[in-house]
Tab-separated table of C-alpha atoms and ligand atoms in Angstrom:
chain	number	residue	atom	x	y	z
C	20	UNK	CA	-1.922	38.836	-53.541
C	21	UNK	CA	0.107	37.245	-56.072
C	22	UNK	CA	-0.351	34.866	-58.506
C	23	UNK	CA	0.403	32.761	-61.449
C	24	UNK	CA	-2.499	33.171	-63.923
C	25	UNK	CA	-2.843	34.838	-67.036
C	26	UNK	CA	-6.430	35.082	-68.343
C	27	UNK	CA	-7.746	36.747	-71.363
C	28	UNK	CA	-10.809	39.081	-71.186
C	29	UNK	CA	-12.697	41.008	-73.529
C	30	UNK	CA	-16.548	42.448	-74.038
C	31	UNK	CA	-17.981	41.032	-76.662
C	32	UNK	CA	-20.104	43.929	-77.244
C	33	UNK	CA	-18.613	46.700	-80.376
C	34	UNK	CA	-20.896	49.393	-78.627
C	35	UNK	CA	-18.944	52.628	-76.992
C	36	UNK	CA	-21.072	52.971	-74.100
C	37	UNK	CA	-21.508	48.957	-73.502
C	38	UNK	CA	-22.759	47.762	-70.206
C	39	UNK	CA	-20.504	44.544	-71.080
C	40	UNK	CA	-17.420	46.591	-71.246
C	41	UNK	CA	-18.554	48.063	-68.292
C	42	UNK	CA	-18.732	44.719	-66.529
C	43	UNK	CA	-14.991	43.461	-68.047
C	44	UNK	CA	-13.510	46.927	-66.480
C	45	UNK	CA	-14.872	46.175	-63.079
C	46	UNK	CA	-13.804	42.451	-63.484
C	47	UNK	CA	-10.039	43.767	-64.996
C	48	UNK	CA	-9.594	45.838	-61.248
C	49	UNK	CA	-10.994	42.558	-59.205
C	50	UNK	CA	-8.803	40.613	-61.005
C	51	UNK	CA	-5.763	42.533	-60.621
C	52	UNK	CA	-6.121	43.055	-57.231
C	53	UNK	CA	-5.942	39.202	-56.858
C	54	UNK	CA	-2.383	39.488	-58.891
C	55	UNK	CA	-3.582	38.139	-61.810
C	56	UNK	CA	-2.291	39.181	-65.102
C	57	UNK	CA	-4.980	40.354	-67.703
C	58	UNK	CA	-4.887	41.149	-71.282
C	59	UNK	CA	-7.503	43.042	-71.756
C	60	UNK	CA	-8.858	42.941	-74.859
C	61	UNK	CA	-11.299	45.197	-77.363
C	62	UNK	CA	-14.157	43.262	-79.377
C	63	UNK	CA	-13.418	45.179	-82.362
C	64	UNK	CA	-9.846	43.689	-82.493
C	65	UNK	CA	-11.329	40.570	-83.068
C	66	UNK	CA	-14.178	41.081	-85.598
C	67	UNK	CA	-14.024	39.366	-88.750
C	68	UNK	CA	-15.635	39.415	-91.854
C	69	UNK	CA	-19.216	36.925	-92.725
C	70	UNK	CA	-17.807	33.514	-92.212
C	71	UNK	CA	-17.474	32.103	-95.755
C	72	UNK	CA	-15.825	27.959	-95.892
C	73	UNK	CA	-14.758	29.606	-99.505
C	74	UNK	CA	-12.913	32.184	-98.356
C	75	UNK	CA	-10.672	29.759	-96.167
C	76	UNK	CA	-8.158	28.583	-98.961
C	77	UNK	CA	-7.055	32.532	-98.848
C	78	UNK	CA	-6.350	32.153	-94.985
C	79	UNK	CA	-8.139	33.166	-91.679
C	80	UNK	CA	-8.418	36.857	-90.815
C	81	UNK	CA	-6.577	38.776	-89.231
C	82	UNK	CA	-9.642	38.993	-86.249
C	83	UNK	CA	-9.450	35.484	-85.512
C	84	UNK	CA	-5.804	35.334	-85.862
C	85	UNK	CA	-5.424	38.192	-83.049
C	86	UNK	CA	-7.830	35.966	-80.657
C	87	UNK	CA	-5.730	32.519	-81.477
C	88	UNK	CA	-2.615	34.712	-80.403
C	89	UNK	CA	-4.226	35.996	-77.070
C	90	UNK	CA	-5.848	32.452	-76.152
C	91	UNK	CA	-2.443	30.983	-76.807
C	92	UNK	CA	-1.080	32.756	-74.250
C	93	UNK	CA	-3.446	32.779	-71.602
C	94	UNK	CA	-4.654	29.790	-68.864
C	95	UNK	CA	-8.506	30.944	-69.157
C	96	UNK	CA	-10.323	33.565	-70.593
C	97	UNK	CA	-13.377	35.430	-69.469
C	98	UNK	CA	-16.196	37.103	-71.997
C	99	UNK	CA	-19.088	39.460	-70.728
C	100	UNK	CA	-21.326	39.760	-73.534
C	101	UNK	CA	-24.820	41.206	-74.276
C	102	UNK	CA	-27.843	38.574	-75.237
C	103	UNK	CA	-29.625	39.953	-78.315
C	104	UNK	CA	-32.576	37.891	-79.090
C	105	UNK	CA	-32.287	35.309	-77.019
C	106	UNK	CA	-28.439	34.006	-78.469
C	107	UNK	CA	-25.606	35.732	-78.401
C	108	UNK	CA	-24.103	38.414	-80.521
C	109	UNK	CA	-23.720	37.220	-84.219
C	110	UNK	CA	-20.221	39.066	-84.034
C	111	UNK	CA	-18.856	36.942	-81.255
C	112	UNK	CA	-20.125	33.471	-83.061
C	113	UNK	CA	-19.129	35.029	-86.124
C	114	UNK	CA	-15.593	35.132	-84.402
C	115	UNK	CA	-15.269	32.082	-82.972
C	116	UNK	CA	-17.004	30.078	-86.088
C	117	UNK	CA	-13.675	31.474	-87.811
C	118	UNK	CA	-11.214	31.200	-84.580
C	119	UNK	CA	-12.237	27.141	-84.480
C	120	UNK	CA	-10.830	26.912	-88.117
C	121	UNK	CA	-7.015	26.982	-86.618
C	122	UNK	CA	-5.073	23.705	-85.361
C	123	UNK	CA	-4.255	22.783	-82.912
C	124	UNK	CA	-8.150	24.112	-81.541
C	125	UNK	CA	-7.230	27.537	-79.920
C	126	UNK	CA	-10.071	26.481	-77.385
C	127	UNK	CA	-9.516	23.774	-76.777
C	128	UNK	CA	-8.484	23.149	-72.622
C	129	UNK	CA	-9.015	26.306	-71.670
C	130	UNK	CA	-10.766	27.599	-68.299
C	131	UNK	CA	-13.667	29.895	-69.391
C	132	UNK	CA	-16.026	31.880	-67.278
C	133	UNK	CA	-18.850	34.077	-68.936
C	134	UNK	CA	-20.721	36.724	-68.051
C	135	UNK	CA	-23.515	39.270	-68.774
C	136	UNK	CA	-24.992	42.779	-68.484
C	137	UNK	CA	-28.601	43.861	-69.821
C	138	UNK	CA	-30.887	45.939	-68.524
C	139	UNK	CA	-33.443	43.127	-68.190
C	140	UNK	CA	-34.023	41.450	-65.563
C	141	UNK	CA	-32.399	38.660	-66.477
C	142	UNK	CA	-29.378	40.077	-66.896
C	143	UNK	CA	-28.780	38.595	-70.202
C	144	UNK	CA	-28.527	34.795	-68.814
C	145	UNK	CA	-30.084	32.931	-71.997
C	146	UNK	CA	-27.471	34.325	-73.932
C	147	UNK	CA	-24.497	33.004	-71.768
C	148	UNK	CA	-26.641	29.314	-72.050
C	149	UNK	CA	-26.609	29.531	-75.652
C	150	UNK	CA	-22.276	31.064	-75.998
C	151	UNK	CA	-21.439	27.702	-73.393
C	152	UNK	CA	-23.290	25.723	-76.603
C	153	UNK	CA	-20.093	26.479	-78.972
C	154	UNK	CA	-17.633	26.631	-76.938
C	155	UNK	CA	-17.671	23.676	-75.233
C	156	UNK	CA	-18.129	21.834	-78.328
C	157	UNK	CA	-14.786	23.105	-78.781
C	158	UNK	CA	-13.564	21.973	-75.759
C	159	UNK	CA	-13.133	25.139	-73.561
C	160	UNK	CA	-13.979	23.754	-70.189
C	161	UNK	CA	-16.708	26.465	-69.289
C	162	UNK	CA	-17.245	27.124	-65.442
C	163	UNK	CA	-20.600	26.095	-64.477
C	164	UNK	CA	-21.401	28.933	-62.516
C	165	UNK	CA	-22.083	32.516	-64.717
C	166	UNK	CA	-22.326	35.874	-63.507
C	167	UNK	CA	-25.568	37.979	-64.694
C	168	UNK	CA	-26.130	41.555	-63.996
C	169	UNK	CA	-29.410	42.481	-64.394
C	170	UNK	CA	-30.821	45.851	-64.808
C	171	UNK	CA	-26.889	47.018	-65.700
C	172	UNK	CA	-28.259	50.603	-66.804
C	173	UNK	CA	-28.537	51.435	-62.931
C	174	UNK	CA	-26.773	48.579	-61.164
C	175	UNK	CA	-22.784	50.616	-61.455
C	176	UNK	CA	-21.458	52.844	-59.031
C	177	UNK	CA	-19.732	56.054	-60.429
C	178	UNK	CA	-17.128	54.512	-59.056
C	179	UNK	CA	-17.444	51.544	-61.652
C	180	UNK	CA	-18.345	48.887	-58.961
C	181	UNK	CA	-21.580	46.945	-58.661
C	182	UNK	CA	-23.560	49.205	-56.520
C	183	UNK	CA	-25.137	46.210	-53.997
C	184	UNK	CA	-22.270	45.872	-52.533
C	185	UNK	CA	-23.172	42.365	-51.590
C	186	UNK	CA	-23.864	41.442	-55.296
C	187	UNK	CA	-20.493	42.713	-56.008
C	188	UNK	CA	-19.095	40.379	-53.241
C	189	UNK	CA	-20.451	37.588	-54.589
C	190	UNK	CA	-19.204	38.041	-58.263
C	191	UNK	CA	-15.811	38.761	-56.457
C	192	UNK	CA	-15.980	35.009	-54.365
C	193	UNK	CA	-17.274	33.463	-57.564
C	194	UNK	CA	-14.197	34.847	-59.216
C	195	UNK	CA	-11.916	33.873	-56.787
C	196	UNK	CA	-13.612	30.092	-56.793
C	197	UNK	CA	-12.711	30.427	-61.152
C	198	UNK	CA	-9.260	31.227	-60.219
C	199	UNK	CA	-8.455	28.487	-58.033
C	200	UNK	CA	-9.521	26.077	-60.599
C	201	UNK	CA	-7.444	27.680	-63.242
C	202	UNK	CA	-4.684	27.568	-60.998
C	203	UNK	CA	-5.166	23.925	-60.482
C	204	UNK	CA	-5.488	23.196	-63.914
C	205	UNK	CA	-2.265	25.145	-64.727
C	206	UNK	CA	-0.422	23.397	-62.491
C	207	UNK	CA	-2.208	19.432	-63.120
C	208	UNK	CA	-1.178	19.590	-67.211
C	209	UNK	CA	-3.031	15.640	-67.402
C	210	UNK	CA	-6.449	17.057	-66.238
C	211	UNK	CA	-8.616	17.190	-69.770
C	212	UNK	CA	-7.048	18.473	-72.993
C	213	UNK	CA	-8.930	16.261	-75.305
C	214	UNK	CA	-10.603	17.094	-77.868
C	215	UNK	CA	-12.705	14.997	-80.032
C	216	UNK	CA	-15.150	16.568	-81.875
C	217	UNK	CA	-18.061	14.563	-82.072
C	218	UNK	CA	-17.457	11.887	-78.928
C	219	UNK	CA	-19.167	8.604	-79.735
C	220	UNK	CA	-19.287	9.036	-83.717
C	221	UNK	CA	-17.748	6.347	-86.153
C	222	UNK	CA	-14.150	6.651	-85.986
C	223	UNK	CA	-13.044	7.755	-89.889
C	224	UNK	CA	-9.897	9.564	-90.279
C	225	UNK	CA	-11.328	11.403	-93.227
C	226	UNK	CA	-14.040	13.532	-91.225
C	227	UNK	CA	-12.172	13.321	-87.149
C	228	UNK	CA	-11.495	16.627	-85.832
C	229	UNK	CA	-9.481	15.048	-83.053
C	230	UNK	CA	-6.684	16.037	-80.448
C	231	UNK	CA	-5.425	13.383	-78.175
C	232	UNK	CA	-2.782	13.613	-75.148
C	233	UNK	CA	0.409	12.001	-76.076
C	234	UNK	CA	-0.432	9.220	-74.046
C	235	UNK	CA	-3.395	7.770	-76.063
C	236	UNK	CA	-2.053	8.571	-79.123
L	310	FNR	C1	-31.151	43.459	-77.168
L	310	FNR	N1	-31.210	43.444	-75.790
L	310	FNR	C2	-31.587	42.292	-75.138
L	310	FNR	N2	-31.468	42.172	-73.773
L	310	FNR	C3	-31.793	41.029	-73.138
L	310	FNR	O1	-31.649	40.936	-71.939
L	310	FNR	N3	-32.292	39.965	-73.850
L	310	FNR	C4	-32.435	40.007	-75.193
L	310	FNR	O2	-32.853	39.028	-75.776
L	310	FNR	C5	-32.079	41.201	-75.868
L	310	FNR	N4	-32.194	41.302	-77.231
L	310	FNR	C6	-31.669	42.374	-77.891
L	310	FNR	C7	-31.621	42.360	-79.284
L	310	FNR	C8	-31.011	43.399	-79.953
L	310	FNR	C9	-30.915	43.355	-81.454
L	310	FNR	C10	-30.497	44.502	-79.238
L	310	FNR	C11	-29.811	45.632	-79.961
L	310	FNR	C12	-30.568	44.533	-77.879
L	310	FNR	C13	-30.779	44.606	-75.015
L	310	FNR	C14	-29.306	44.525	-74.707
L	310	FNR	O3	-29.136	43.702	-73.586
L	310	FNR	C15	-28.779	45.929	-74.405
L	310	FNR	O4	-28.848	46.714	-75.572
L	310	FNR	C16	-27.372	45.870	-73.844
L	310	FNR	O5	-27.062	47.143	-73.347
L	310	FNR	C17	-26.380	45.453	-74.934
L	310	FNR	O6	-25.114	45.232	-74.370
L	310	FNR	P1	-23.973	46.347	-74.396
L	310	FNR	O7	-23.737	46.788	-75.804
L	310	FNR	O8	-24.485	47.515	-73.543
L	310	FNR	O9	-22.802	45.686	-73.778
C-alpha cells in the first residue's frame, strides 16, 4: 500500500524492557505495511534537563531541539507512553514544557494519536487523558479515539503482535481511520493551524502567544 504520510513515533518510556516501546515496535511494522514512512524515535534522544524559565536566555536543549527537528518534518506523530500515578511521565512533560518554548509552536497543527501499555487493567488510559491536557493546549489536534493495552506484561505474542488477534485488528482499523485523517489534513493545508493560546482572553500584544493563517492576519 503506498502512501504519502510521514509520522513521528516514539515511547515515551526511558526503560529497556518498556511495554511502551513494545507497543511503538508493533505500531512501526503496522504502519509500514500501510506505506507509511516512520521515524522512529528513542525517548532518551529527547530528554532534557529540569525545566528552568532561567535557564532559557542560554538556549533550549539539545532534547527539545531534536523533537522540534523530527515534528518539523512529520504530518502527525504518535506517543505510547506509560501512566505513572495517574499523569504521565514527568520526562515526557518535562520535554514538551521545554519543546513549547520554540516559535513558530512545533505542535502546533499536527495530527496526534496516543497510546498506552500497563499491566493494569486499564491499560494506562488516565494517563493518555491527562498527555491530551498539554498538548492540545498547544494546538496538536489529538485524535479522539486512544489505544490502551491493558495487562501488556502478557498481552504480546513472541512474535511482537497483540496476542487477541481481534484486539490487534482493531488497533490496526483505528490506525488506519488516524491515517486517513492525516492524509486529509496533508492534503486540505486551510483545515486548523491556529494557534492562540488562551482563546477568549483580552487581546494584549504583550502576553499573546498567537499564530494566525495568513489570511486573518
Ligand atoms: C507505575 N505504573 C502504573 N500503571 C498504571 O496503569 N497506572 C499508574 O498510575 C501507574 N503508576 C506508576 C507509577 C510509577 C512511579 C511506576 C514506576 C509505575 C506501572 C507502569 O504502568 C509499568 O511500570 C509500565 O510497565 C511502565 O511502562 P514501560 O516502562 O514498561 O513502558
Amino acid at each position: 500500500m503506498e502512501s504519502n504520510v510521514k509520522v513521528l513515533l516514539f515511547a515515551a518510556s526511558l526503560r529497556a524492557d518498556s511495554l511502551n516501546a513494545r507497543l511503538a515496535s508493533l505500531v512501526r511494522s503496522v504502519l509500514e505495511r500501510r506505506g507509511v514512512e516512520v521515524d522512529h524515535a528513542a525517548m532518551s534522544g529527547f530528554d532534557c534537563p529540569s525545566f528552568d524559565q532561567d535557564r532559557e536566555a542560554e538556549g533550549l536543549p539539545a532534547g527539545a531541539q531534536r523533537l522540534r527537528d523530527r515534528l518539523a518534518a512529520c504530518d502527525a506523530f504518535l506517543i505510547a507512553s506509560p501512566e505513572y500515578n495517574g499523569s504521565m511521565p514527568g520526562v515526557l512533560k518535562n520535554t514538551i514544557d521545554w519543546t513549547s518554548r520554540f516559535r513558530p509552536q512545533p505542535f502546533n497543527g499536527k495530527q496526534a494519536f496516543l497510546m498506552s501499555a500497563s499491566p493494569s487493567m486499564a491499560g494506562g488510559r488516565a494517563g493518555l487523558w491527562a498527555l491530551r491536557v498539554p498538548l492540545e493546549h498547544l494546538g496538536a489536534r489529538v485524535y479522539p479515539d486512544m489505544f490502551s493495552l491493558a495487562q501488556a506484561h502478557t498481552a504480546f505474542s513472541e512474535e511482537g503482535t497483540i496476542a487477541d488477534e481481534m484486539l490487534q485488528r482493531r488497533l490496526e482499523s483505528t490506525l488506519g481511520c488516524f491515517l486517513e485523517l492525516v492524509e486529509a489534513a496533508k492534503h486540505y493545508p486551510r483545515i486548523k493551524k491556529e494557534w492562540v493560546e488562551f482563546l477568549g482572553e483580552k487581546t494584549d500584544a504583550a502576553t499573546d502567544r498567537v499564530e494566525l493563517n495568513a489570511v486573518n492576519r
